[in-house]
Short mmCIF file of C-alpha atoms and ligand atoms in Angstrom, two decimals:
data_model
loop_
_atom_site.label_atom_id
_atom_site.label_comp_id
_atom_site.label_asym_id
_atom_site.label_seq_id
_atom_site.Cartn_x
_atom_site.Cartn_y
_atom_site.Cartn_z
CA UNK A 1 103.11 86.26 -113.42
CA UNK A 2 103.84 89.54 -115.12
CA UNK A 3 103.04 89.31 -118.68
CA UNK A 4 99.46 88.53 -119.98
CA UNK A 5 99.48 85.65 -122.27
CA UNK A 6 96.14 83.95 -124.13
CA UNK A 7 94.17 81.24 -121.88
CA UNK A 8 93.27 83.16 -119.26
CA UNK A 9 89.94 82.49 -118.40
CA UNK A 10 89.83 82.55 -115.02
CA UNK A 11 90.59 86.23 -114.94
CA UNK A 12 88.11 87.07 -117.80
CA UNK A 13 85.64 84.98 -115.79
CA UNK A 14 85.69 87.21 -112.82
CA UNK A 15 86.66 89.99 -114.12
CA UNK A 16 83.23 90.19 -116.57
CA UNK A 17 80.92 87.85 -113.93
CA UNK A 18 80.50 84.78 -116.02
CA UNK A 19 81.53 81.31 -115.38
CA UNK A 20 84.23 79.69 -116.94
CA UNK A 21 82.76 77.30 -119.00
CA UNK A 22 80.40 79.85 -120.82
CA UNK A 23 83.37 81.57 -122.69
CA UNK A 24 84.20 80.25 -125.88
CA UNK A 25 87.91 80.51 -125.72
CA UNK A 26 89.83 81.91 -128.88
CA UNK A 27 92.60 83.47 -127.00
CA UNK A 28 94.80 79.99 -126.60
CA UNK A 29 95.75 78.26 -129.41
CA UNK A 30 95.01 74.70 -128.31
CA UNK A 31 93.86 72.00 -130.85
CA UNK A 32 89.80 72.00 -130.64
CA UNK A 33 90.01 67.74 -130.84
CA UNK A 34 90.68 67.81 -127.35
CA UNK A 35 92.65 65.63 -125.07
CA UNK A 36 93.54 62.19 -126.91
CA UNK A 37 91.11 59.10 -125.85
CA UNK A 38 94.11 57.10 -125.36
CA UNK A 39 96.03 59.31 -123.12
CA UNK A 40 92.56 59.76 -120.81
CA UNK A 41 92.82 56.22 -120.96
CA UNK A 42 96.27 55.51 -119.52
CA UNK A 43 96.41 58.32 -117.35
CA UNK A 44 93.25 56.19 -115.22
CA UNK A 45 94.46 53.50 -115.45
CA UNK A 46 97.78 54.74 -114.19
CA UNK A 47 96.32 56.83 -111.23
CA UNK A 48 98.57 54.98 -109.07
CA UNK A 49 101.97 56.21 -110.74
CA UNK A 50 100.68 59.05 -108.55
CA UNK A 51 102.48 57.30 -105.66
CA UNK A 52 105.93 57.10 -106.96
CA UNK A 53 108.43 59.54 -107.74
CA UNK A 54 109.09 59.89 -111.62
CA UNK A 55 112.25 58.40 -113.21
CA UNK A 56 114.33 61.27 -112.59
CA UNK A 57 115.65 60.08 -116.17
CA UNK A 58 112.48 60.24 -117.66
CA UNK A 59 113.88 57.63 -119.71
CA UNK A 60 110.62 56.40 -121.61
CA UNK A 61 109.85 59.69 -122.73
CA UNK A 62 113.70 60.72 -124.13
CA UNK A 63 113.07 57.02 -125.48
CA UNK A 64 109.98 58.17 -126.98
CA UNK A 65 110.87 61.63 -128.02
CA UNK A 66 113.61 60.69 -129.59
CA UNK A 67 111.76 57.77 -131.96
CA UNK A 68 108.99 60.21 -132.86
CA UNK A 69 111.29 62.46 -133.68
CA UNK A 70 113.98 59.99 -135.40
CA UNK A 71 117.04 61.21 -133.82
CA UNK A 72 119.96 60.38 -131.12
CA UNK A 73 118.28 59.88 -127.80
CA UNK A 74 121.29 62.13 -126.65
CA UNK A 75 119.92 65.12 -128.05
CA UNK A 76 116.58 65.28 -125.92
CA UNK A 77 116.03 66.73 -123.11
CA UNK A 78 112.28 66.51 -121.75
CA UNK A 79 111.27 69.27 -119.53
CA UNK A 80 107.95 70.86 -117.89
CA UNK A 81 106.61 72.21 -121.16
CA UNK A 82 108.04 73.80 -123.67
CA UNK A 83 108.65 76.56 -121.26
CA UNK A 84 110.94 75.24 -118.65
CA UNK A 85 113.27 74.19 -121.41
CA UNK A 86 113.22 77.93 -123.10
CA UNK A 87 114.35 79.17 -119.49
CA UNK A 88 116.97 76.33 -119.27
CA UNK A 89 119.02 77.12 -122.91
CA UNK A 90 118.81 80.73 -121.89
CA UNK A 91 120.47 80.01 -118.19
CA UNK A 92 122.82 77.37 -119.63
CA UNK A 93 124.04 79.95 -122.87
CA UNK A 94 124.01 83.01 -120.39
CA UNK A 95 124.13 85.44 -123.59
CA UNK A 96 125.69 89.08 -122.69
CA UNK A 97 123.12 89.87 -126.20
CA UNK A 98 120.98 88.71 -127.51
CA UNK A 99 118.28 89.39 -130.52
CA UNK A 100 114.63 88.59 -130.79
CA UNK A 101 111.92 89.47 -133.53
CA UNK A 102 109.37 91.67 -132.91
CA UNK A 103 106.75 91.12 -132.11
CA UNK A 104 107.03 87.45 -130.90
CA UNK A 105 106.06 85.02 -128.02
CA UNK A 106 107.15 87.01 -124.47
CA UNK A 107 108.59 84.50 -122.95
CA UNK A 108 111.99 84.32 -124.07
CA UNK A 109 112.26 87.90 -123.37
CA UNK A 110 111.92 86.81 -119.69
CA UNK A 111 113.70 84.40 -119.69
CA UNK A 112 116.77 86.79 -121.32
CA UNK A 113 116.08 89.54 -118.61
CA UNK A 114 116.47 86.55 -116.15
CA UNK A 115 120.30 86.17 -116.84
CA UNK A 116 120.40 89.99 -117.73
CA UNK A 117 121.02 89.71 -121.29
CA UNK A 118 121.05 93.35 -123.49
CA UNK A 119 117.82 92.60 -125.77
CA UNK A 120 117.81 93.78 -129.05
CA UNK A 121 114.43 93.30 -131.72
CA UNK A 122 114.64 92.63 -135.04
CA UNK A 123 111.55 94.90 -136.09
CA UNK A 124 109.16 92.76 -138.24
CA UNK A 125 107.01 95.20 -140.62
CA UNK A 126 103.25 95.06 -141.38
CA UNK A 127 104.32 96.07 -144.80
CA UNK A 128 106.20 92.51 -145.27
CA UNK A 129 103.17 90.76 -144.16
CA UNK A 130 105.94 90.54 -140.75
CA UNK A 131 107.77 88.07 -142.49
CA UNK A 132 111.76 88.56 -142.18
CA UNK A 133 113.60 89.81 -144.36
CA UNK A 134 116.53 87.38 -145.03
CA UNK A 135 119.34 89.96 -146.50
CA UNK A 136 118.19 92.19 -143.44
CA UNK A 137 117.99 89.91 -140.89
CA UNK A 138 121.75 88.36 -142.04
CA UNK A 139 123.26 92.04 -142.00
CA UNK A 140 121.84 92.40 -138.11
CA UNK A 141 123.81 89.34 -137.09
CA UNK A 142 126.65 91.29 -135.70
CA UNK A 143 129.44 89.51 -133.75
CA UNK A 144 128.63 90.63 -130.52
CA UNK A 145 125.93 88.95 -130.47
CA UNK A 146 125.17 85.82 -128.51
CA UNK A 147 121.97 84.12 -128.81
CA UNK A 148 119.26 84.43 -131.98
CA UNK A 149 115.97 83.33 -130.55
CA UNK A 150 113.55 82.63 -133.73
CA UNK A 151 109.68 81.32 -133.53
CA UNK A 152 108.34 79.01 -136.49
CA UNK A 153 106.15 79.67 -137.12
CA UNK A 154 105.98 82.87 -135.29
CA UNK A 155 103.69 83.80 -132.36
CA UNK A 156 101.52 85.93 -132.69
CA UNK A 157 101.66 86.16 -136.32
CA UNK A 158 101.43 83.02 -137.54
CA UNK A 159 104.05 83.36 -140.20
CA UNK A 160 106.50 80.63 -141.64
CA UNK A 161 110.23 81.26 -142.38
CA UNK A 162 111.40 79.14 -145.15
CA UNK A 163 113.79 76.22 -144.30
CA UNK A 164 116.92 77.46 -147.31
CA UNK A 165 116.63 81.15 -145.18
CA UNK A 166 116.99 79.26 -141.62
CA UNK A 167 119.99 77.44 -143.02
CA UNK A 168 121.82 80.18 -144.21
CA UNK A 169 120.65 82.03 -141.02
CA UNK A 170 121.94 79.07 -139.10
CA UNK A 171 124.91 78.66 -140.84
CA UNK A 172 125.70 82.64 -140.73
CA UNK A 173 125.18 82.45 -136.37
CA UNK A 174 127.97 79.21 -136.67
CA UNK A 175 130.16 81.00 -138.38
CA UNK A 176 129.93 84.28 -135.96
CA UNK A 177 129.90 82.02 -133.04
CA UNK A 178 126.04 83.19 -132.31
CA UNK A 179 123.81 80.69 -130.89
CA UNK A 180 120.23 79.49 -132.39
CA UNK A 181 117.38 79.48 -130.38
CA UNK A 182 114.46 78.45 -132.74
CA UNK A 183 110.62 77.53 -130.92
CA UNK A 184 109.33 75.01 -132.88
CA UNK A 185 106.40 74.69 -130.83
CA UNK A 186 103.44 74.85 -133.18
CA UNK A 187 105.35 72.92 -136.18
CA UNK A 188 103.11 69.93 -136.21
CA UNK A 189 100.22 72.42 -137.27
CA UNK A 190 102.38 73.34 -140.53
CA UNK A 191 101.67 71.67 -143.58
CA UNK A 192 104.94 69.64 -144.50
CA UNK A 193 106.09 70.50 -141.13
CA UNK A 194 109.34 68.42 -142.29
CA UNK A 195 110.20 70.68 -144.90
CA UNK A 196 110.58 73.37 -142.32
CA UNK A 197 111.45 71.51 -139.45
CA UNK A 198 115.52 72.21 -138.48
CA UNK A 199 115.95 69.26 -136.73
CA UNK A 200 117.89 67.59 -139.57
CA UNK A 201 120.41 70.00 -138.60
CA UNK A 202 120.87 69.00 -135.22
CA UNK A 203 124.00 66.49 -135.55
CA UNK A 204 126.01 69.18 -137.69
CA UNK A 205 125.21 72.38 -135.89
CA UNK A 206 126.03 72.71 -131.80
CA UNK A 207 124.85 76.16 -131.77
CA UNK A 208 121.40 74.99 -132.66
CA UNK A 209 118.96 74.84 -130.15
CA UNK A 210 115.22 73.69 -130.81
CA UNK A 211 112.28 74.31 -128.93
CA UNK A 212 109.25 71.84 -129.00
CA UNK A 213 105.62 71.41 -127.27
CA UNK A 214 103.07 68.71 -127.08
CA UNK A 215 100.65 71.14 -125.35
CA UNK A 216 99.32 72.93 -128.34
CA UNK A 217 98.95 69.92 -131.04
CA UNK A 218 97.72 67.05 -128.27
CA UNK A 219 95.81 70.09 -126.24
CA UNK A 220 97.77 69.26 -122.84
CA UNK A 221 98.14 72.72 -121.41
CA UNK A 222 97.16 71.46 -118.30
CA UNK A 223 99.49 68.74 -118.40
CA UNK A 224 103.19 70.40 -118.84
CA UNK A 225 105.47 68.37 -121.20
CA UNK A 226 107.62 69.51 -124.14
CA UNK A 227 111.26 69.12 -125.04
CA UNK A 228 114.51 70.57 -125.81
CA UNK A 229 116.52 69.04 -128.69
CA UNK A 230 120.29 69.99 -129.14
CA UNK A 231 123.63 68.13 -130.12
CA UNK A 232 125.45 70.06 -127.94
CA UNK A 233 126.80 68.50 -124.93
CA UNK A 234 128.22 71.27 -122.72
CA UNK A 235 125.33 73.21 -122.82
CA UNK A 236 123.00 69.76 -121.91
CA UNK A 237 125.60 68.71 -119.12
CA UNK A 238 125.06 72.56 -118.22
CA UNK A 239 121.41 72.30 -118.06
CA UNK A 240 120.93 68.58 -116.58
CA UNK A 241 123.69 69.74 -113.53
CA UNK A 242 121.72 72.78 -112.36
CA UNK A 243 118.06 71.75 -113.34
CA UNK A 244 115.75 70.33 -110.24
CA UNK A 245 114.72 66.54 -110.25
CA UNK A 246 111.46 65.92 -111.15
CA UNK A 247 110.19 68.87 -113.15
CA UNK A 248 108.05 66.40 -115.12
CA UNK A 249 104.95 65.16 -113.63
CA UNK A 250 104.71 61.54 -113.22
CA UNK A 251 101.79 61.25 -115.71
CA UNK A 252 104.03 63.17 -118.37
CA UNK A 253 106.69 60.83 -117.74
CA UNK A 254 104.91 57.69 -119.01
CA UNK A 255 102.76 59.40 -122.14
CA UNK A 256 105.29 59.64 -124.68
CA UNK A 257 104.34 56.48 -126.51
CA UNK A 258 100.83 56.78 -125.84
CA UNK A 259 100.70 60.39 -127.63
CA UNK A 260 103.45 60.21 -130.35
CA UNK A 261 102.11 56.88 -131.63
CA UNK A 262 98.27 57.94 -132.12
CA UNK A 263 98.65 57.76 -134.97
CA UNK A 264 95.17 58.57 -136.05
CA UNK A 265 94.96 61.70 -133.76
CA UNK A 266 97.55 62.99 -135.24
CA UNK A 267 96.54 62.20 -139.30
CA UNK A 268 92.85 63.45 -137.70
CA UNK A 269 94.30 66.68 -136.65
CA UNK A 270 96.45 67.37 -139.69
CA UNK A 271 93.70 67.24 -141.78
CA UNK A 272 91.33 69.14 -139.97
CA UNK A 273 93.65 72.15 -139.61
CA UNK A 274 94.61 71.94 -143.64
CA UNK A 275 91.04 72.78 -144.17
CA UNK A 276 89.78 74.56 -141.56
CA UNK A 277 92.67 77.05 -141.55
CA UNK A 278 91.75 78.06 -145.03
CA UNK A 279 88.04 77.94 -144.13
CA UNK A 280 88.36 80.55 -141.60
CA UNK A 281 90.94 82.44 -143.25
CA UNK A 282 88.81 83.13 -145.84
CA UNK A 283 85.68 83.49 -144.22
CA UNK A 284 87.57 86.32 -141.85
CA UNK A 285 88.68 87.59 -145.34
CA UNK A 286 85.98 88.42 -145.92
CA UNK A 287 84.96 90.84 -143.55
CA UNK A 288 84.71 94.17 -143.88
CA UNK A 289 87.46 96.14 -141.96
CA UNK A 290 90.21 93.71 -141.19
CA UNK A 291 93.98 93.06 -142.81
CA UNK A 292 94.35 89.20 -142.22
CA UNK A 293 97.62 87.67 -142.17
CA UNK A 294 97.72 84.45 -143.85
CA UNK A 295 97.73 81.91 -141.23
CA UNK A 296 100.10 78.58 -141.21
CA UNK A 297 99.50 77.03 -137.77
CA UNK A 298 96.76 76.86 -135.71
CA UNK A 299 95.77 80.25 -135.20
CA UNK A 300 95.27 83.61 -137.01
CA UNK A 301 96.59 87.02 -136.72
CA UNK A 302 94.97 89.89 -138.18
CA UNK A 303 94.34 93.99 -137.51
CA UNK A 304 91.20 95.57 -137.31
CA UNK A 305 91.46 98.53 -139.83
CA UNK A 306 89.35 101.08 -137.79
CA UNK A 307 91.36 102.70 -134.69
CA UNK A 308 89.15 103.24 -131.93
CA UNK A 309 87.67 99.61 -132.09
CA UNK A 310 88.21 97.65 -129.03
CA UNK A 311 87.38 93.94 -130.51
CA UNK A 312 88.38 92.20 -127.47
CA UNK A 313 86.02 94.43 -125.06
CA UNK A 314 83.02 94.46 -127.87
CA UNK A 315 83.10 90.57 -128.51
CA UNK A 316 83.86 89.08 -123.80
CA UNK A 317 80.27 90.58 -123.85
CA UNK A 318 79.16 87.92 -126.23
CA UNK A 319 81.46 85.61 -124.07
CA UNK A 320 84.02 85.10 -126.75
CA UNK A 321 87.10 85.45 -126.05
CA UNK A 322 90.20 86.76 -128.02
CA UNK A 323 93.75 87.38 -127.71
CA UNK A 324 94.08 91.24 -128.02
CA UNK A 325 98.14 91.85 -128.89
CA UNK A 326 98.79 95.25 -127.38
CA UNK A 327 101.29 93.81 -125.14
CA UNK A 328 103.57 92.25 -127.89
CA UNK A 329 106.84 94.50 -128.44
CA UNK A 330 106.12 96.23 -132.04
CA UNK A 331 102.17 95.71 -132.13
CA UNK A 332 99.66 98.57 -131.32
CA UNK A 333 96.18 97.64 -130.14
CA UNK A 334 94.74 97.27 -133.26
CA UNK A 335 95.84 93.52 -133.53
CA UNK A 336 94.49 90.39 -132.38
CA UNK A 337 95.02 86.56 -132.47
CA UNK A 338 92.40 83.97 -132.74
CA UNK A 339 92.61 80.16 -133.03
CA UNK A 340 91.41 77.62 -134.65
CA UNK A 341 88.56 75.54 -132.99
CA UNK A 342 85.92 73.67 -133.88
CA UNK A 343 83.61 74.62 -137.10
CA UNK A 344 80.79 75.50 -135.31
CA UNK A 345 82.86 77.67 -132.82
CA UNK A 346 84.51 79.33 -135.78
CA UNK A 347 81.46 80.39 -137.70
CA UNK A 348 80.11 81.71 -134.35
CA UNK A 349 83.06 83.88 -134.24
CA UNK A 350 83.13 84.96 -137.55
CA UNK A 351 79.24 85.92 -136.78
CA UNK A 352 79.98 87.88 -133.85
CA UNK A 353 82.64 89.55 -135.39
CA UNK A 354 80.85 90.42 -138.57
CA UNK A 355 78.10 92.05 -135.85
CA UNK A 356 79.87 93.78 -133.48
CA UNK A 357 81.48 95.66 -136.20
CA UNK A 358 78.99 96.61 -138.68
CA UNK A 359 76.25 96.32 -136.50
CA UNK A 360 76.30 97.44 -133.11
C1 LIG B 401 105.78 79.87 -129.27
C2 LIG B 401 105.51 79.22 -127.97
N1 LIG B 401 106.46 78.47 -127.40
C3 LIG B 401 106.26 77.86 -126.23
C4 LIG B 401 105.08 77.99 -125.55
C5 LIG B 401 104.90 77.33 -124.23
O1 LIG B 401 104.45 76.04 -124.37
P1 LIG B 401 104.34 75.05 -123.13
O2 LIG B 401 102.90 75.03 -122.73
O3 LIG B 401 104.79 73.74 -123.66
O4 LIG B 401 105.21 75.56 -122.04
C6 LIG B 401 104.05 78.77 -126.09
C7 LIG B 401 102.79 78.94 -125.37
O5 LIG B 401 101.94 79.70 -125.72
C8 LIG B 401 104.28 79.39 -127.33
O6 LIG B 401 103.34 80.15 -127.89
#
């Protein structure tokens, strides 16, 4: 592994002497609710799936995926997290060029360097609040290009790009022959998540190409699941023809259902993030010394004012930990990520915070 994402605790853990479990862990944004009951459930009872190879078709879960998200069961494809299937649109497009924000989640900048693709940024500014600019953006979508990868909301920054500027964005990359790319992978946290959702564009646009994860809204990491969703059909026959059987774990394979039908999980989960998300946004508001982004999944992005101030390194000795953002393309060290866990977590961040920078 070459580039440093959140989550890493087993580093920080050795790296700083303390055990694992001490560090409360703000550097991966994974829903604080915790594993579903009802998956725990099915997963022992279904230890013994353990002895059988996985449909190769995963067909429950394209079954399943496709019902939760109401749409053709043809425009799935399940992979090994949200990850594998970012990796498998890139292979299967092969773009010669290709453009991605900055700063944004690293992994599709792998997975372009992979098939050798010439990388270009579209520079987000501090000065927007690093939203796009639509007008902007549009005018960098130059025919040459191959493959637009966009993040919404964005990682790390936590920003939302409005559905009537995706469509015009989307239909602008149709009409240059440019291929969409857009990581939907913390939409669930969003409130209205429809309204900014671009899967309703799926059956009319074949360059669109949508990411999605269940790790970060049913806090799975550990599990590996997600999903591709695209209508079109050279790039899936591409993608099903060269991928390796079996890239889904067999206790993946049979929790669709269980997960996208919890109904009360998922209302649970909604609600906690409407309010908590404003709780802590305000509360981190609040202090002294930062510029905080306003937040619309399940984490938050902000800048400690003061150069000079290694957050990170000032707050592992109080075993928190945090996602310091030096490593994005287009961020200096001054930013950070945090997410959104439990209340009692949250205030003890906001605590910590609040002392290691006024008072230490
Ligand atoms: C924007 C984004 N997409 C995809 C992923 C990967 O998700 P998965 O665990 O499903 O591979 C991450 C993980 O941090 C992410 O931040």
């Amino acid at each position: 592994m070459t580039i440093k994402h959140g989550g890493n605790i087993y580093e920080v853990a050795k790296k700083y002497g303390i055990s694992e479990g001490e560090i409360i862990d703000f550097s991966a944004n994974i829903n604080p609710l915790g594993i579903p009951n009802k998956l725990k459930a099915t997963i022992i009872s279904n230890i013994e799936a353990l002895k059988n190879y996985p449909d190769p078709d995963y067909k429950d879960l394209v079954t399943a995926i496709a019902k939760y998200n109401n749409i053709d069961e043809d425009f799935v494809i399940p992979g090994n997290g949200a990850t594998e299937i970012i990796f498998k649109i890139v292979e299967a497009i092969k773009p010669k060029k290709s453009l991605l924000l900055a700063p944004t989640f690293l992994e599709y900048e792998r997975a372009l360097k992979n098939v050798q693709s010439d990388v270009i940024y579209y520079l987000l500014n501090e000065s927007n609040g690093f939203n796009i600019d639509k007008n902007d953006l549009l005018e960098k979508l130059e025919d040459d290009i191959d493959l637009v990868v966009l993040c919404n909301p964005n990682n790390p920054t936590g920003q939302i790009i409005e559905k009537d500027t995706l469509v015009e964005i989307l239909i602008e990359c149709k009409n240059k022959g440019i291929s969409l790319m857009i990581d939907e992978a913390f939409i669930e946290f969003v409130d209205k998540e429809e309204e900014h959702s671009l899967i309703r564009c799926l059956a009319d646009f074949d360059n669109l190409f949508i990411i999605r994860a269940l790790t970060k809204f049913f806090a799975i990491p550990g599990l590996r699941i997600g999903y591709g969703l695209l209508s079109n059909k050279n790039i899936k026959k591409r993608i099903i023809n060269k991928k390796e059987p079996w890239t889904i774990n067999g206790f993946a394979a049979i929790c669709g259902d269980v997960l996208f039908e919890d109904y009360e999980y998922i209302k649970k989960s909604k609600e906690f993030f409407r309010v908590e998300r404003e709780n802590m946004y305000s509360e981190l508001k609040k202090l002294r010394g930062l510029k905080v982004f306003k937040p619309h999944a399940n984490y938050i992005f902000f800048k400690v004012l003061e150069e000079n101030i290694d957050l990170k390194d000032r707050l592992i000795c109080r075993k928190i930990l945090i996602r310091k953002c030096d490593n994005y393309v287009n961020l200096s060290n001054s930013f950070y990520r945090v997410a959104i866990k439990d209340k009692e977590s949250n205030a003890e961040l906001i605590k910590a915070i609040r002392e290691v920078l006024y008072e230490d």
